[in-house]
Coordinates of C-alpha atoms in Angstrom, one line a residue:
X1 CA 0.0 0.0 0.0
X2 CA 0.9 3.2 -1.1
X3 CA 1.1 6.6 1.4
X4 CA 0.7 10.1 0.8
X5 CA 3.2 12.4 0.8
X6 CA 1.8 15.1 2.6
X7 CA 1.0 13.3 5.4
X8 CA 2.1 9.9 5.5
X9 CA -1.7 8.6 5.5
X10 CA -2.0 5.0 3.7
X11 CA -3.7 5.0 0.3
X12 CA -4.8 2.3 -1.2
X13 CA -3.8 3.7 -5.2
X14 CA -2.1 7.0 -6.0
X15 CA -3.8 7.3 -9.3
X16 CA -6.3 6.2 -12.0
X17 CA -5.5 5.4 -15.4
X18 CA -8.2 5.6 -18.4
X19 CA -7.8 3.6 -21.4
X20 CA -4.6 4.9 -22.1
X21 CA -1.2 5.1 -19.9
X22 CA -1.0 8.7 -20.6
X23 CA -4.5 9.6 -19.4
X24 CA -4.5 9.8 -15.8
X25 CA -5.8 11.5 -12.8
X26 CA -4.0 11.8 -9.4
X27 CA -5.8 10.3 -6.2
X28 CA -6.7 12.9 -3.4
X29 CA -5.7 12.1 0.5
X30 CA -8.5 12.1 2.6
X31 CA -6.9 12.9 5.6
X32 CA -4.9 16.2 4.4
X33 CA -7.1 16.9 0.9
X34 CA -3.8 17.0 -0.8
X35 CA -2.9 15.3 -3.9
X36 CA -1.3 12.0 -2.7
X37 CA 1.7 11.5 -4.8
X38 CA 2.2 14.4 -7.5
X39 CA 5.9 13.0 -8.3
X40 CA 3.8 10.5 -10.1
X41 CA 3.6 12.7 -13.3
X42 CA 7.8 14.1 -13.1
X43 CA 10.5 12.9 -14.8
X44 CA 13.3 11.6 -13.7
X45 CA 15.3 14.5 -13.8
X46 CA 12.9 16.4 -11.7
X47 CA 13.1 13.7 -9.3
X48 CA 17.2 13.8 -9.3
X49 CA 16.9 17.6 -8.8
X50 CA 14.6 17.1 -5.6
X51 CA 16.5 14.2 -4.4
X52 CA 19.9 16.3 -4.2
X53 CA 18.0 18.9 -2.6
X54 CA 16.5 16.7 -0.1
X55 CA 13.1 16.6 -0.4
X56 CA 11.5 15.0 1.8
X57 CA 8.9 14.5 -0.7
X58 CA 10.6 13.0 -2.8
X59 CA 11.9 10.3 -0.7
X60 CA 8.9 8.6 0.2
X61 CA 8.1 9.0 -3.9
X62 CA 10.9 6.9 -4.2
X63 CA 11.0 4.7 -1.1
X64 CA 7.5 3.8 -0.4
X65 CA 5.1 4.2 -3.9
X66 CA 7.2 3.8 -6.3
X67 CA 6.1 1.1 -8.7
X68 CA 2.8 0.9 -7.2
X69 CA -0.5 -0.7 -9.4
X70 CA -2.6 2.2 -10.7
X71 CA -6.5 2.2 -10.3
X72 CA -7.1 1.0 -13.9
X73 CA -10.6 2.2 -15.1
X74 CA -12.6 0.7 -18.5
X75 CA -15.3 2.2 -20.8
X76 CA -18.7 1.3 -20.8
X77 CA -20.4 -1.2 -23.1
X78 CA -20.7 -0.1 -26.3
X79 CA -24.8 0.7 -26.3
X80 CA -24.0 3.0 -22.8
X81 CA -20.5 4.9 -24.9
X82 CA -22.7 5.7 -27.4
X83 CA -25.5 8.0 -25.1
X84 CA -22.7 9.2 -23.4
X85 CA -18.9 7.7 -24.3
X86 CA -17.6 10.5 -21.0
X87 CA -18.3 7.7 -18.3
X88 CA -16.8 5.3 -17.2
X89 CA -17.3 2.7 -14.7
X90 CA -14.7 2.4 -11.9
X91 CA -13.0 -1.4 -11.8
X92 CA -12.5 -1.9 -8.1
X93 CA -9.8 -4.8 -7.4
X94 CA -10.3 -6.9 -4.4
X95 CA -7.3 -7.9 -3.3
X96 CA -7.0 -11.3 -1.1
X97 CA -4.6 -11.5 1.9
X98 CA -2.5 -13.5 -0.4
X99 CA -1.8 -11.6 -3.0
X100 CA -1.5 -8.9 -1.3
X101 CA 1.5 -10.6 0.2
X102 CA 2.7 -12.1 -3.0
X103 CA 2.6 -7.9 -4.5
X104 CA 4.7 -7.2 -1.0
X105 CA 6.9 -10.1 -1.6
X106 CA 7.6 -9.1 -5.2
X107 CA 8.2 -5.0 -4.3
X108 CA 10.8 -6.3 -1.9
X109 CA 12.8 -8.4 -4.4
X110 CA 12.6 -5.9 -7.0
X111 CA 13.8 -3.5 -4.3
X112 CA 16.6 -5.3 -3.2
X113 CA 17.6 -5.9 -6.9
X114 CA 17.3 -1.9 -7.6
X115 CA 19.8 -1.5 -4.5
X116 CA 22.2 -4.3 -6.0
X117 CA 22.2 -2.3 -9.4
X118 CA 22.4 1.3 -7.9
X119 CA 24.9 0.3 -5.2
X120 CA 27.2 -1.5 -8.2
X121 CA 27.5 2.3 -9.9
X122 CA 27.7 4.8 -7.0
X123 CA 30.8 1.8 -5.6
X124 CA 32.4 2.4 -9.0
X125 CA 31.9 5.9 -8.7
X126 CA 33.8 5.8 -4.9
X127 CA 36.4 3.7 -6.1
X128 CA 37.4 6.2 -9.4
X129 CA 36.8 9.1 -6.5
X130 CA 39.5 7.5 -3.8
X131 CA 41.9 6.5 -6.2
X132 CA 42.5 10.2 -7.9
X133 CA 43.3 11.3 -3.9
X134 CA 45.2 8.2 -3.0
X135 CA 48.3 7.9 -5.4
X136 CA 48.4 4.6 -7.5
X137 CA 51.9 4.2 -7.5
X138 CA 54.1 7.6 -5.8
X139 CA 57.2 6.5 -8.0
X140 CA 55.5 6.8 -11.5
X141 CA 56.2 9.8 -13.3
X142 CA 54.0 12.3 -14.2
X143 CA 55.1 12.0 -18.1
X144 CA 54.9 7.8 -17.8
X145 CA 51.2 6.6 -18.3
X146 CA 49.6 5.8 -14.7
X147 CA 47.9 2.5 -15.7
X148 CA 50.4 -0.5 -15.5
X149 CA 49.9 -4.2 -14.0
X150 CA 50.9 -2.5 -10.7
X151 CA 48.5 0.5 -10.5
X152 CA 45.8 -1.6 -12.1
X153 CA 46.4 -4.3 -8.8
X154 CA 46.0 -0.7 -6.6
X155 CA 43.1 0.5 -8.1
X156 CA 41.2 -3.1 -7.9
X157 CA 42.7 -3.0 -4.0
X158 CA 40.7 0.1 -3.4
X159 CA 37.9 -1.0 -5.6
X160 CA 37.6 -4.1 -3.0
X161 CA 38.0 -1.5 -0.1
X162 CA 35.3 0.3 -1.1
X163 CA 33.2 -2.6 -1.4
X164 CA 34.2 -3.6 2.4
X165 CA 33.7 -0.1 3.7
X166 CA 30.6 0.1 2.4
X167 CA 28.9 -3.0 3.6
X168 CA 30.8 -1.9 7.2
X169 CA 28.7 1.6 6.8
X170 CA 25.2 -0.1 5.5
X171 CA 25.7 -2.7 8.3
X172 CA 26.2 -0.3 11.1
X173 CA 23.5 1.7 10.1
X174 CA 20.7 -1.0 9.6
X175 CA 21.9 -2.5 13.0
X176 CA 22.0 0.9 14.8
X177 CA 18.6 1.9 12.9
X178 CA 16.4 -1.7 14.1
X179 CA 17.6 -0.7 17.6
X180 CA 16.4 2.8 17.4
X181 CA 13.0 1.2 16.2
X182 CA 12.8 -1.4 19.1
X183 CA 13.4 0.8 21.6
X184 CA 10.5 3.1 19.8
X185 CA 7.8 0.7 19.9
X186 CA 9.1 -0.4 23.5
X187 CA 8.4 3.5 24.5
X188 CA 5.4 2.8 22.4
X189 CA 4.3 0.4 24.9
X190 CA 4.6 2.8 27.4
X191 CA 0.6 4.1 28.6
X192 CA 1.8 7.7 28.9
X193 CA 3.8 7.7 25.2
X194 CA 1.2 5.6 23.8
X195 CA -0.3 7.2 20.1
X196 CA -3.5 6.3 18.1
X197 CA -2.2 5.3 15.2
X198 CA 1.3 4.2 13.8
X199 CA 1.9 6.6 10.7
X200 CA 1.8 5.2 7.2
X201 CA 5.8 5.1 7.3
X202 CA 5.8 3.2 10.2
X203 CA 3.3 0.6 8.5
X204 CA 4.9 0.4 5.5
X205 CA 8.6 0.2 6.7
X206 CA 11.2 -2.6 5.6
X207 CA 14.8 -3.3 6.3
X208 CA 15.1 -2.6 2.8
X209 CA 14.7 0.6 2.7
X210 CA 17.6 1.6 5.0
X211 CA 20.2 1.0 2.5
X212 CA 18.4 1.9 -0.3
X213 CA 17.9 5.4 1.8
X214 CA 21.1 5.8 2.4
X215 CA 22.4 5.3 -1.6
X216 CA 19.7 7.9 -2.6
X217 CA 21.2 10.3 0.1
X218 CA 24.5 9.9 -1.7
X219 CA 23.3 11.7 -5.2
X220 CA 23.9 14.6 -3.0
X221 CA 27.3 14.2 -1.9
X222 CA 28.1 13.2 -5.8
X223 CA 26.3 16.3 -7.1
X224 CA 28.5 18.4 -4.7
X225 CA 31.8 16.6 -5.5
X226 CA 31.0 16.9 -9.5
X227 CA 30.7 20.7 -8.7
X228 CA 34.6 20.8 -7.5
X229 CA 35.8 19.0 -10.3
X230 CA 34.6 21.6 -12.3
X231 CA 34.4 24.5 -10.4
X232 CA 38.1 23.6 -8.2
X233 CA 38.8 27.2 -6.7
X234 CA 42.5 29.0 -7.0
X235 CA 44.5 29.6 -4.0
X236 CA 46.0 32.5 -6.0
X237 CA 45.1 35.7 -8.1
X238 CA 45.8 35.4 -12.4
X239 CA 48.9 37.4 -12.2
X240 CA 50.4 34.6 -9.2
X241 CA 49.8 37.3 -5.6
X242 CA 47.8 35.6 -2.9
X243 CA 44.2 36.3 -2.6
X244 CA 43.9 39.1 0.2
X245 CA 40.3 39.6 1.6
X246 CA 39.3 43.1 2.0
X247 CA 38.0 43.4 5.9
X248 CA 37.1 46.7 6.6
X249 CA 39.3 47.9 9.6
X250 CA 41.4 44.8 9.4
X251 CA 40.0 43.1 12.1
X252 CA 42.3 40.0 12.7
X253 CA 39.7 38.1 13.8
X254 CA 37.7 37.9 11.2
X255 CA 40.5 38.2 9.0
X256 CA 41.3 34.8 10.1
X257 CA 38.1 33.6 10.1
X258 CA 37.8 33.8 6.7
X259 CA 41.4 32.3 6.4
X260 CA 39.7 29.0 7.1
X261 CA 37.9 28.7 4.0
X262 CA 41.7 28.9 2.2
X263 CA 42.7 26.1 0.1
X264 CA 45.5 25.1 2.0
X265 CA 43.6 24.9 5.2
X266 CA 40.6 23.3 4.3
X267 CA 40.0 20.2 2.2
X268 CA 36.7 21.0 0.6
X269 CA 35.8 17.5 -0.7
X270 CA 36.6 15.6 2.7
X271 CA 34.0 18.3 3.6
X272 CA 31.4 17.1 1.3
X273 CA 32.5 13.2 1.5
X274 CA 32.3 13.1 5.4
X275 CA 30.1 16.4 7.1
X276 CA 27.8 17.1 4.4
X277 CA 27.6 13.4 3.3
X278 CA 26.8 12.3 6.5
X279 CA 24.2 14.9 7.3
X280 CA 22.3 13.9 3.7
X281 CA 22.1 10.6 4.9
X282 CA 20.7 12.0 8.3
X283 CA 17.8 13.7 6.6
X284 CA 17.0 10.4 4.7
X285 CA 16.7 8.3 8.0
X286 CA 15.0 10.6 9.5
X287 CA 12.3 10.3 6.9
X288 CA 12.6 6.8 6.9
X289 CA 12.4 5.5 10.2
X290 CA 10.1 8.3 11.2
X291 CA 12.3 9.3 14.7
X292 CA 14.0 12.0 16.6
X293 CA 16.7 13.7 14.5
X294 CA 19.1 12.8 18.0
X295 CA 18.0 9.0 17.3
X296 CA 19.7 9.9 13.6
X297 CA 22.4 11.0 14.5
X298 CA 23.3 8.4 16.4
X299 CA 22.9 6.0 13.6
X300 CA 25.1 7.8 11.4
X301 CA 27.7 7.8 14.1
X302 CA 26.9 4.3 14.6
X303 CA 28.1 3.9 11.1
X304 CA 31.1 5.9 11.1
X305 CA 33.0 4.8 13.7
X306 CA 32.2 1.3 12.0
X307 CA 33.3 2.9 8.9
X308 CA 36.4 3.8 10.3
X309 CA 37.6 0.7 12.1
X310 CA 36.9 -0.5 8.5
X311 CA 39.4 1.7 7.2
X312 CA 42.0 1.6 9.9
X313 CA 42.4 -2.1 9.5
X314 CA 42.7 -1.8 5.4
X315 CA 45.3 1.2 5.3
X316 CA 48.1 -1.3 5.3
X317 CA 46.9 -2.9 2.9
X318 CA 46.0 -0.2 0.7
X319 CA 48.7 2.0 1.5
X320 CA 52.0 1.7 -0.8
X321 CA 53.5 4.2 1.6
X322 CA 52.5 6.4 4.9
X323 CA 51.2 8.9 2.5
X324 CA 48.9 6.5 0.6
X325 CA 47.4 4.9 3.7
X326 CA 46.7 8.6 5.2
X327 CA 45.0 9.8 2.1
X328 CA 42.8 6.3 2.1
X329 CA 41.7 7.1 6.1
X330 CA 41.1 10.9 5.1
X331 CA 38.8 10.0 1.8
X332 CA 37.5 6.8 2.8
X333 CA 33.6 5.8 1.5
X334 CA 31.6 7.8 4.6

């Protein structure tokens, strides 16, 4: 069962279709008079665009309805189109405890499949990422092509690492994440804490989702990272004189508090690959398990310091020198 976005209330379908895959109209909530799911009729690059800017929309577009069964309605008889060929009779499917099951069971294979081929890329894309900040092979030189038989075993070292790492970070996470929700429904239990009714993302939630969360958090991070590869800033002016920022009454303190942003001082894509990384994948727990944004935090902690035990224990084996193993601990896969 599907839920609406506004609100989180269940809905049974998120639109009917008429005759034709291209003639549809969106479902109303009930409970908030909104229209239940309008990411129905965007593209996919509208839904990228609101996924890197964390819409919390979006997410449970993409977590909880999508690939959900339409409301399919079907003309009239032919004597009944021809007084009036505007009506149409509404086709209501009764669905059995079974199949409703057997649609569950299905949703959550095809899920875990999605998160098998999605994961497969975005690791690719981490492994390309830590190898151009971890040097292959230091002795090489600069005019000698990079790819040999040894830099080719480094890069499927890291390539392996990442892998590693990664199921370290999802594994954290999902552990820390089903004890947050245990110890929510034992508070649930609770007389004085006790609610109503469990909200539709509550109902609806699978294991699943976690990871799957947690790789759609990461289109973020990737945006952001793209954006300095593109847009890398100069540490000095055209003509080769430092940058000098103009502070009116050269105030030292906020001359050096601007000095931080300096690209000798701070490493703007550990920034992006660890803080603002980490906090994207916050906000899509926090819509997924439905919690405290404390409870959240705690999960993503959860998952770093699993992350970097991880990490510690594969620098020697990355590592072809102290250099190489300090670069793999600063831009290892958060």
């Amino acid at each position: 069962m599907a839920i609406c976005i506004t609100c989180t209330q269940p809905i049974s379908h998120l639109y009917t279709v008429y005759e034709s895959a291209y003639n549809l109209r969106l479902e109303q909530c009930s409970n908030c008079l909104a229209f239940a799911d309008p990411y129905v009729e965007h593209d996919t690059l509208t839904l990228l665009l609101d996924l890197i800017l964390l819409k919390r929309g979006v997410y449970r577009h993409l977590l909880y309805n999508r690939g959900t069964e339409p409301r399919k309605s079907y003309a009239k008889s032919e004597a009944r189109k021809s007084e009036d060929n505007r009506e149409t009779v509404t086709v209501e499917g009764v669905t059995s405890a079974s199949a409703a099951r057997h649609q569950d069971s299905t949703r959550e294979k095809a899920r875990w499949l999605h998160i098998l081929k999605l994961g497969s890329g975005l690791l690719l894309v981490d492994a390309c990422q830590v190898s151009d900040n971890v040097p292959l092979d230091p002795q090489t030189s600069a005019d000698v092509s990079q790819w040999s038989a040894e830099t080719n075993d480094m890069f499927f070292r890291i390539l392996i690492a990442c892998l590693i790492e990664t199921l370290a970070f999802h594994g954290g996470v999902t552990l820390s994440s089903y004890s947050v929700l245990k110890f929510s429904d034992w508070v649930q239990t609770w007389k004085i804490f006790r609610t109503s009714q469990a909200s539709g993302v509550r109902q609806q939630f699978r294991m699943s989702l976690i990871p799957l969360t947690i790789l759609y958090s990461s289109f973020t991070k990737y945006f952001l990272l793209f954006l300095l590869t593109i847009w890398r800033p100069s540490a000095t002016l055209p003509g080769g004189a430092p940058y000098r920022f103009d502070v009116p009454y050269e105030n030292p303190l906020i001359v050096r508090a601007l000095e931080i942003w300096d690209e000798d001082k701070l490493d703007r894509e550990w920034v992006v690959r660890n803080v603002l990384g980490g906090m994207a994948a916050g906000f899509g727990l926090r819509v997924v398990l439905d919690c405290h944004p404390l409870f959240t935090t705690v999960v993503i902690l959860v998952g770093w310091v699993g992350k970097t035990a991880v990490a510690g224990l594969l620098k020697d084996w990355i590592g072809a020198d102290a250099q190489s193993g300090e670069a793999w601990l600063a831009y290892s896969v958060p």
